[in-house]
Coordinates of C-alpha atoms in Angstrom, one line a residue:
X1 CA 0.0 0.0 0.0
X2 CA 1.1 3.5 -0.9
X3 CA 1.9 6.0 1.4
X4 CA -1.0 8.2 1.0
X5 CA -3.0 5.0 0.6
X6 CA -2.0 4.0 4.1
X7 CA -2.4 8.0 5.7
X8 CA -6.1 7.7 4.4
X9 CA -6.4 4.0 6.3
X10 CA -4.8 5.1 9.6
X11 CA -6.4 8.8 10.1
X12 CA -9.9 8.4 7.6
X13 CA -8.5 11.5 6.2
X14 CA -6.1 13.4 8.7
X15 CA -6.2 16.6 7.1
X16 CA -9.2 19.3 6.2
X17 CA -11.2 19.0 10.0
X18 CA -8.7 16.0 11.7
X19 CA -8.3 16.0 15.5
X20 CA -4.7 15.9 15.1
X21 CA -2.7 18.3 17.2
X22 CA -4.9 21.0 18.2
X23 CA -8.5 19.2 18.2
X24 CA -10.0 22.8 18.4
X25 CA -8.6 24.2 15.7
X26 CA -8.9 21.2 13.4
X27 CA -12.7 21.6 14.6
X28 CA -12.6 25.2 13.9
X29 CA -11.2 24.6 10.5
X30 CA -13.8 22.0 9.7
X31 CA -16.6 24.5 10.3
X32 CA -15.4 27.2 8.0
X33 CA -14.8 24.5 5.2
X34 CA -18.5 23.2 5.8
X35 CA -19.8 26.5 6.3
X36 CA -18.0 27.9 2.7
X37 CA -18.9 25.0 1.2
X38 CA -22.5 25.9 1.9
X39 CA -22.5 29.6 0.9
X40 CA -20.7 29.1 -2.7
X41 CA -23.0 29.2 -5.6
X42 CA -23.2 26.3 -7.0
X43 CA -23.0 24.6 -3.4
X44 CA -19.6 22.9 -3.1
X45 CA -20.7 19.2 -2.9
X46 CA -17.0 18.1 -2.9
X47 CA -15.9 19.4 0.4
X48 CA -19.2 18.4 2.0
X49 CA -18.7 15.1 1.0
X50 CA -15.2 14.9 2.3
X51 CA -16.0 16.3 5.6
X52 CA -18.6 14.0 5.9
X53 CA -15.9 11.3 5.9
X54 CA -13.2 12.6 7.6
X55 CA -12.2 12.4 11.0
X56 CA -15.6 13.1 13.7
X57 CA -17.6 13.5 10.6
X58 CA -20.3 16.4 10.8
X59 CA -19.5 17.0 14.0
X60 CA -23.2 17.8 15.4
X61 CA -26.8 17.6 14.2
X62 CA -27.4 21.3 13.2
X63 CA -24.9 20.8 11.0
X64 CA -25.8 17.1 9.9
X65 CA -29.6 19.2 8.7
X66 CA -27.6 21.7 6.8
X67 CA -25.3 19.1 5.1
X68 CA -27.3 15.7 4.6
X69 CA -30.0 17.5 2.4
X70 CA -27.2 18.6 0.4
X71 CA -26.0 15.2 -0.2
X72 CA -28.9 13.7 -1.6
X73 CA -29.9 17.0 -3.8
X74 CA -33.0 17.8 -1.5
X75 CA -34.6 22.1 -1.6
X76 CA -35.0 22.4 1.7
X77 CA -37.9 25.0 1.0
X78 CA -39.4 22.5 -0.9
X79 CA -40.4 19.3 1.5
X80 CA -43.4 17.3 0.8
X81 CA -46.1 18.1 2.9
X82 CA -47.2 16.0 6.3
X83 CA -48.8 12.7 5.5
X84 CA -52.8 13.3 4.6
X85 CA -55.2 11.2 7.6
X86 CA -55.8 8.9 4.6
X87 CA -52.1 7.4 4.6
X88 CA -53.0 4.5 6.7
X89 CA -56.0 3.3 4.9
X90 CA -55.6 -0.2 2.9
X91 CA -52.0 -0.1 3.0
X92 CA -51.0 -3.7 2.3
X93 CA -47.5 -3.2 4.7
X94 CA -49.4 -1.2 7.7
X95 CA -49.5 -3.8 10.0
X96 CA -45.8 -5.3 9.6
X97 CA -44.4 -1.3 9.8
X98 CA -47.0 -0.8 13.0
X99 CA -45.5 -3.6 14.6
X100 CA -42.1 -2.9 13.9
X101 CA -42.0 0.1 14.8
X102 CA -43.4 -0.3 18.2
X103 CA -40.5 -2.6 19.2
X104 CA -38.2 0.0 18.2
X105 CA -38.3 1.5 21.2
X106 CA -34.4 1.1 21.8
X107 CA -34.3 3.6 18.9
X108 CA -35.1 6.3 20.5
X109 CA -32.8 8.5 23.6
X110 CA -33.3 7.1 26.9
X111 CA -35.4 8.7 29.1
X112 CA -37.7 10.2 26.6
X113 CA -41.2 10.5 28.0
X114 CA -43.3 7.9 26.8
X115 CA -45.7 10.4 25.5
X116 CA -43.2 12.1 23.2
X117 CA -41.9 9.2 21.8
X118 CA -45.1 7.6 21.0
X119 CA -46.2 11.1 19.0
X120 CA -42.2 10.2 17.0
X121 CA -43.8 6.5 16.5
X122 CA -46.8 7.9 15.5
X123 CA -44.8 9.9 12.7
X124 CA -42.3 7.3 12.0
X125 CA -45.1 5.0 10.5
X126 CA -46.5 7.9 8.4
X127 CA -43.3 8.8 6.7
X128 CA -42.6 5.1 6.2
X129 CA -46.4 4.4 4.4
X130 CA -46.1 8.0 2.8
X131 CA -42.9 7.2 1.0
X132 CA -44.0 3.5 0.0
X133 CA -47.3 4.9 -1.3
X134 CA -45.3 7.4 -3.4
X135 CA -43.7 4.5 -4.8
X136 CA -45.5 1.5 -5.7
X137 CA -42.3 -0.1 -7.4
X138 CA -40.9 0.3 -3.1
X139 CA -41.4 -2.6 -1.3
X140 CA -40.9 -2.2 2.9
X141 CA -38.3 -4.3 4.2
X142 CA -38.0 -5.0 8.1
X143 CA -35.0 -2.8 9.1
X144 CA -36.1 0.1 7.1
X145 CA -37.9 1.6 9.9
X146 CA -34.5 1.6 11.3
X147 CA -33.0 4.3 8.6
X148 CA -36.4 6.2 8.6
X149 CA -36.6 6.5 12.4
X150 CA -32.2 8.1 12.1
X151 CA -33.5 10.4 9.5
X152 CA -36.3 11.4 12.1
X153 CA -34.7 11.7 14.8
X154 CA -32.1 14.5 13.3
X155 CA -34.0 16.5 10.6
X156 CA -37.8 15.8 11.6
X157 CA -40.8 14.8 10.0
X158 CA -41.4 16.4 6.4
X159 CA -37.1 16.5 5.4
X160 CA -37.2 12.5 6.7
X161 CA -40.0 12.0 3.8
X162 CA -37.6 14.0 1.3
X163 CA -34.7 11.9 2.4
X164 CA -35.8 8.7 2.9
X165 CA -37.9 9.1 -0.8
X166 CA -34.7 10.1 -2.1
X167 CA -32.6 7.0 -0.7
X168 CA -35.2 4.3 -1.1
X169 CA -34.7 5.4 -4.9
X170 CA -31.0 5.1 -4.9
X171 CA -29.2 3.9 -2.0
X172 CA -31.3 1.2 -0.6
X173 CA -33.1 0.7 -3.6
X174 CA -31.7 -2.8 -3.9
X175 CA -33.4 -3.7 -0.8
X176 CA -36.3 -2.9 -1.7
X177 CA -37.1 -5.4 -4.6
X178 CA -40.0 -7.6 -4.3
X179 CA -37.5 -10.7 -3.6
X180 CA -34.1 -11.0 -1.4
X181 CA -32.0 -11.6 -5.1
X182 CA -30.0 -8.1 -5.2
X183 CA -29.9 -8.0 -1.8
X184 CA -28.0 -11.1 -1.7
X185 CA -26.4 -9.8 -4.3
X186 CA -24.9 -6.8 -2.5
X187 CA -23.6 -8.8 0.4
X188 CA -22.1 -11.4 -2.1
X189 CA -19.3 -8.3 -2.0
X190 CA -18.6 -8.9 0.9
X191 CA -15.9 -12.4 1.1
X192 CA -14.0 -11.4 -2.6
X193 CA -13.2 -8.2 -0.8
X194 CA -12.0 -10.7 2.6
X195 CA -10.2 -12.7 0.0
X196 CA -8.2 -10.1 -1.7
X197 CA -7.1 -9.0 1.7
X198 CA -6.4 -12.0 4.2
X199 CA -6.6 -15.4 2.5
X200 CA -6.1 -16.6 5.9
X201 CA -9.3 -15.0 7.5
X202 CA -11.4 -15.9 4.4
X203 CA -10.7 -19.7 4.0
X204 CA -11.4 -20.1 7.9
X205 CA -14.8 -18.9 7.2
X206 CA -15.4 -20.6 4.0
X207 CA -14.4 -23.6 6.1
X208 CA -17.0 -22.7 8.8
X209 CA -19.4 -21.9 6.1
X210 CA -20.5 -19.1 7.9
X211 CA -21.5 -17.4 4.7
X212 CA -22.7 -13.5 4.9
X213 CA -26.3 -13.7 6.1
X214 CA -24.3 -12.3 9.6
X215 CA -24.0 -8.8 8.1
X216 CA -27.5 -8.4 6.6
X217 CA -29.1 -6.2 9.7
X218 CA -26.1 -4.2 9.0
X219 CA -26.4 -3.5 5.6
X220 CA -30.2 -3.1 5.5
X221 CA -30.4 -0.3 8.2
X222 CA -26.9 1.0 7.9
X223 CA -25.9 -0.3 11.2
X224 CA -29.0 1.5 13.0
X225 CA -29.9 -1.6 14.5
X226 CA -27.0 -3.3 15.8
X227 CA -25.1 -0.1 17.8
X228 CA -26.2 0.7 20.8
X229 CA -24.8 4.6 20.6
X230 CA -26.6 6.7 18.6
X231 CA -23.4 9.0 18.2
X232 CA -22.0 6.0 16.4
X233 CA -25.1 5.4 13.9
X234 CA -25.3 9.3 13.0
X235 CA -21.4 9.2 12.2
X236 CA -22.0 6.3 10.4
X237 CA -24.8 8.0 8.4
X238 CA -21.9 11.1 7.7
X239 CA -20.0 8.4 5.9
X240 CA -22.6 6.9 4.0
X241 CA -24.4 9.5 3.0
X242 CA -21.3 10.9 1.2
X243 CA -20.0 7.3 -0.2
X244 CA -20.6 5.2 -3.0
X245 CA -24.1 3.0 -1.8
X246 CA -21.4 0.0 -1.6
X247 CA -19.3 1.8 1.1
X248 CA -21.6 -0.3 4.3
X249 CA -20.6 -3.6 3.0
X250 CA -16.9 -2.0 2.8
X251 CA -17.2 -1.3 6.2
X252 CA -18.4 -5.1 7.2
X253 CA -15.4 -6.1 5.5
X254 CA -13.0 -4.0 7.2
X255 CA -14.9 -5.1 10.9
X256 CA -14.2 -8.4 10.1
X257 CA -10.9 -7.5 9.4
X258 CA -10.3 -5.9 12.5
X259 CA -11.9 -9.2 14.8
X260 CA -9.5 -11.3 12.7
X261 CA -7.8 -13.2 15.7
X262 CA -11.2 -13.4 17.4
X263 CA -12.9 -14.9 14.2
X264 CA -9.7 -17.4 14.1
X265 CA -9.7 -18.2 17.3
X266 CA -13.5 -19.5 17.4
X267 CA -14.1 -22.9 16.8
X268 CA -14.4 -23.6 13.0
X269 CA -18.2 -24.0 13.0
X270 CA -21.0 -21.8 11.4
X271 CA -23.2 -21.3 14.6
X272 CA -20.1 -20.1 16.7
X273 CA -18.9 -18.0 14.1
X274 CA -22.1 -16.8 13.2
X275 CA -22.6 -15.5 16.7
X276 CA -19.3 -14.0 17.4
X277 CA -19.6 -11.9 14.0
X278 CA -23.5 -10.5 14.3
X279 CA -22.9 -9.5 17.3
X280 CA -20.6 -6.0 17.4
X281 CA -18.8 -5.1 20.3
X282 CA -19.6 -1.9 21.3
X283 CA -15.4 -0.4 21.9
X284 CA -15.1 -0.6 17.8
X285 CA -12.9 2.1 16.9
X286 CA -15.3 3.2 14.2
X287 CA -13.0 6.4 12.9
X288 CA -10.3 3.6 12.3
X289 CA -12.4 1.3 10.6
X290 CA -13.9 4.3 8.6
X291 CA -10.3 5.0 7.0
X292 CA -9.6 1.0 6.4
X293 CA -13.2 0.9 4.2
X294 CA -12.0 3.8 2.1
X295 CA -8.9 2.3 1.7
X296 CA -10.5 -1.2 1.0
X297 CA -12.7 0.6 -1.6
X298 CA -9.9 2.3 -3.4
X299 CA -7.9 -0.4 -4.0
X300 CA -10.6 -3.2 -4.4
X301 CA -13.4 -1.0 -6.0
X302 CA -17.2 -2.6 -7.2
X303 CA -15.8 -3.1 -10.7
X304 CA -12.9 -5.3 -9.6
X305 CA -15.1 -7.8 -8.0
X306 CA -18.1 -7.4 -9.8
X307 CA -17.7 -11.2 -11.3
X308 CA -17.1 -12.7 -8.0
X309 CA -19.8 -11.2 -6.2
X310 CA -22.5 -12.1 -9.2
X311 CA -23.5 -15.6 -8.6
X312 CA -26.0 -15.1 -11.6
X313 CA -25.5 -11.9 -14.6
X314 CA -27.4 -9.0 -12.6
X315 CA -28.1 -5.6 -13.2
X316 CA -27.6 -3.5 -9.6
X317 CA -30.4 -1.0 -9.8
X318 CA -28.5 0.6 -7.0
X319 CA -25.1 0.6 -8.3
X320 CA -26.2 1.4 -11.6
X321 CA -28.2 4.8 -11.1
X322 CA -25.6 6.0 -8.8
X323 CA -23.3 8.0 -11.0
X324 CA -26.0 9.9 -12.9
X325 CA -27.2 10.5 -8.9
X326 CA -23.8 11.8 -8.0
X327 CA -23.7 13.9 -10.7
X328 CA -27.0 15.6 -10.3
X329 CA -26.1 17.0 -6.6
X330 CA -23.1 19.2 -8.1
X331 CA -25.1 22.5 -9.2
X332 CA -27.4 23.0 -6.2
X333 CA -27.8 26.8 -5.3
X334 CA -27.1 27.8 -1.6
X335 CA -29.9 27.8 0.8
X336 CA -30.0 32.0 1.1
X337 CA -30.4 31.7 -2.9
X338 CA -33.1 28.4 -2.8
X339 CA -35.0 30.5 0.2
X340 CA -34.8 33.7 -1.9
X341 CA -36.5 32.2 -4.8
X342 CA -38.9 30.8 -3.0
X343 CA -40.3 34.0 -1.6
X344 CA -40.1 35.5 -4.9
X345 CA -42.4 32.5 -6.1
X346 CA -44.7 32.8 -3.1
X347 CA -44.8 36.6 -3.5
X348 CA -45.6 36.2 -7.3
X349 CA -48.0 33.5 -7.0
X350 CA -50.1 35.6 -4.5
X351 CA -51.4 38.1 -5.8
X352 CA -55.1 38.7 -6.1
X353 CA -54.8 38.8 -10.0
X354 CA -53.0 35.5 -10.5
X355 CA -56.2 33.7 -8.4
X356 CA -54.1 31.0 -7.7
X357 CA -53.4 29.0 -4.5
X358 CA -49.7 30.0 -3.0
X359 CA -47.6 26.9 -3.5
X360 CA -46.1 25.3 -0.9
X361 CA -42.6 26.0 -1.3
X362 CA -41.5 23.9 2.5
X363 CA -40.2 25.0 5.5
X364 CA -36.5 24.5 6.7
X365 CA -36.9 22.0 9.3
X366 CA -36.5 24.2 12.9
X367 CA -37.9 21.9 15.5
X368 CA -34.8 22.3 17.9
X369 CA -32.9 25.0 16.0
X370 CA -34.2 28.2 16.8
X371 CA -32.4 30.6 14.3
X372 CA -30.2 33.4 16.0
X373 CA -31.7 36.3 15.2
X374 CA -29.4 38.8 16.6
X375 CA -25.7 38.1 16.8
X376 CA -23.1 40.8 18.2
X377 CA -19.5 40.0 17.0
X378 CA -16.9 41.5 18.8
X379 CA -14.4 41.2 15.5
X380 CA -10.8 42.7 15.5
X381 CA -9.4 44.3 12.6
X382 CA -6.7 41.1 12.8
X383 CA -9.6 39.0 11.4
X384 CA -9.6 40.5 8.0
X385 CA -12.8 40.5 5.6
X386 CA -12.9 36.6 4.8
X387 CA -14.2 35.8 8.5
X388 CA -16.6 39.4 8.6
X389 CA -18.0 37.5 5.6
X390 CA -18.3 34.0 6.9
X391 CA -19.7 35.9 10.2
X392 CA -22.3 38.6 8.0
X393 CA -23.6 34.6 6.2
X394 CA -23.8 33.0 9.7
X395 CA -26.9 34.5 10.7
X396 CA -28.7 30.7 9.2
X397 CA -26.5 29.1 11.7
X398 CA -27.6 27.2 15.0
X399 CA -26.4 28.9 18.2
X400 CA -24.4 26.1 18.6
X401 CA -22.5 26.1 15.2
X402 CA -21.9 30.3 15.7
X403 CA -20.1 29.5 19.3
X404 CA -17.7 27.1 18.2
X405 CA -17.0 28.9 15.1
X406 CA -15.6 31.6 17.0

């Protein structure tokens, strides 16, 4: 491995926002780069993305509901609306997402009153029905309750629709098929990678015939339903968000990797192996293992072991669409440009001549994020006018992101 190669592996990117010496001011830095990133017309998708993978990720959710619309190409002042009453009514998956999601409670933070979580239940179902009923090609899948209720939790109800409608199209769309075929297919990935990388570890569990079916829960719901830390699911979610849709099973490889003497020191039988590997411990160093799945990706990418992983010729609906996806979230204008527009379209569209209903351009999601309205800035003349910019811009920031910015 190179030696850039192996920087990547050991620090998941230790430039650009990495806790190396000062972690302050490598936290500092990666706010400016988010928050420039933002601002620039067209939105600079690049840097998000590679924030979103280095070192601590996004950092906090204020800034995880500025970035991860931006990922997926979302307007955030243009949402879908709330589900309709009627969202429930003959839905043929109703009762298999009702009971599913009402043994999620784990999901949710501790001590969160029973009354406020059944009211995020209550809205966890009807973003789930609205988004199937959108899309009648979508079949539910149990696990995806798990992504939907992530989303929930950190942007809220009408931006989870708009991101979960715009990942069950692309990034879990495999999942989704009426059958299990492309899901298999996905996690057939998973042992060429091993293979390619430890032909030690990867005969042992051909021997034990342990197969792959240990890392489905993890792939399906993006490790939401195996970690116990919700810290460690949302930094997951940076990553994937901003990776290729292949990068979870990536990731399995490079946990199994890491639990190699564990694996090889189990006895060589599928139910003991099987156990050991579904279940994570909960001390994985997950910025490590972040860096070791880029690493695995770059040097054994999809189209290197496309052939191994196809047990029959098929066509990846996920892997396929995701270029032309990737290429439609590089000319996004800024929020203050988006929000702009949209009053100009709301102010247009009503007036009493036009006699037409104001569209709905969406909210920006503010449950929790109360805007700061007034901001006094104590700036010396040492500063210089690129941060009296960033600060003039930061008015659409969270408290929280303004006092660590400065």
């Amino acid at each position: 491995m190179g030696k850039a190669s192996r920087r990547r592996a050991d620090g998941a990117g230790t430039e650009h926002g990495s806790v190396h010496g000062d972690p302050d001011c490598g936290r500092k830095q990666k706010l400016a780069d988010i928050h420039r990133a933002l601002i620039r017309d067209p939105v600079d998708i690049q840097t998000l993305r590679r924030v979103s993978v280095t070192r601590g990720g996004l950092l906090n959710n204020e800034l995880r509901r500025k970035v991860w619309p931006k990922l997926l190409n979302i307007n955030v002042f243009d949402l879908p609306p709330k589900p309709g009453r009627n969202v429930r009514e003959d839905h043929k998956d109703l009762n298999q997402v009702v009971l599913d999601v009402r043994r999620s409670m784990k999901r949710f933070p501790k001590g969160m009153p029973a009354a406020e979580r059944g009211v995020l239940q209550d809205q966890l179902i009807d973003i789930i029905l609205e988004v199937l009923r959108r899309h009648a090609q979508l079949h539910y899948y149990q696990g995806y309750h798990d992504v939907a209720v992530t989303l929930l939790l950190v942007v809220g109800e009408r931006m989870a629709i708009a991101m979960l409608e715009k990942l069950s199209n692309h990034h879990l769309r495999d999942f989704m098929d009426l059958t299990m075929d492309s899901t298999k297919h996905i996690l057939n990935y998973l042992m060429p990678i091993l293979e390619q990388v430890d032909g030690d570890l990867h005969d042992f569990m051909v021997r034990a015939e342990v197969g792959n079916i240990f890392a489905l829960s993890w792939l399906i719901t993006w490790y939401g339903h195996v970690l116990s830390e919700f810290k460690h699911t949302l930094r997951l979610y940076d990553f994937f968000l901003a990776s290729h849709p292949l990068m979870p099973i990536y990731l399995a490889a490079a946990i199994v990797l890491h639990r190699k003497q564990e694996v090889l020191q189990t006895e060589c039988d599928m139910a003991m192996v099987h156990h050991l590997l579904s279940h994570l411990p909960e001390d994985l160093p997950f910025e490590l293992l972040i860096g070791r799945a880029v690493d695995l990706f770059e040097r054994f990418p999809p189209s290197l072991l496309a052939q191994q992983a196809a047990l029959q010729s098929r066509t990846s609906l996920t892997i396929s669409s995701f270029q032309a996806f990737q290429l439609s979230t590089l000319h996004q204008r800024p929020d203050s440009v988006l929000q702009r527009l949209t009053r100009t379209r709301s102010s247009t569209s009503s007036r009493p001549e036009w006699r037409a209903p104001a569209k709905d351009g969406g909210q920006l999601w503010r449950e929790g994020n109360r805007l700061v309205k007034v901001a006094v800035w104590g700036l010396s003349a040492t500063l210089g006018a690129a941060v009296l910019a960033v600060a003039q811009t930061a008015m659409d920031w969270g408290p929280e992101v303004l006092l660590q910015l400065f």
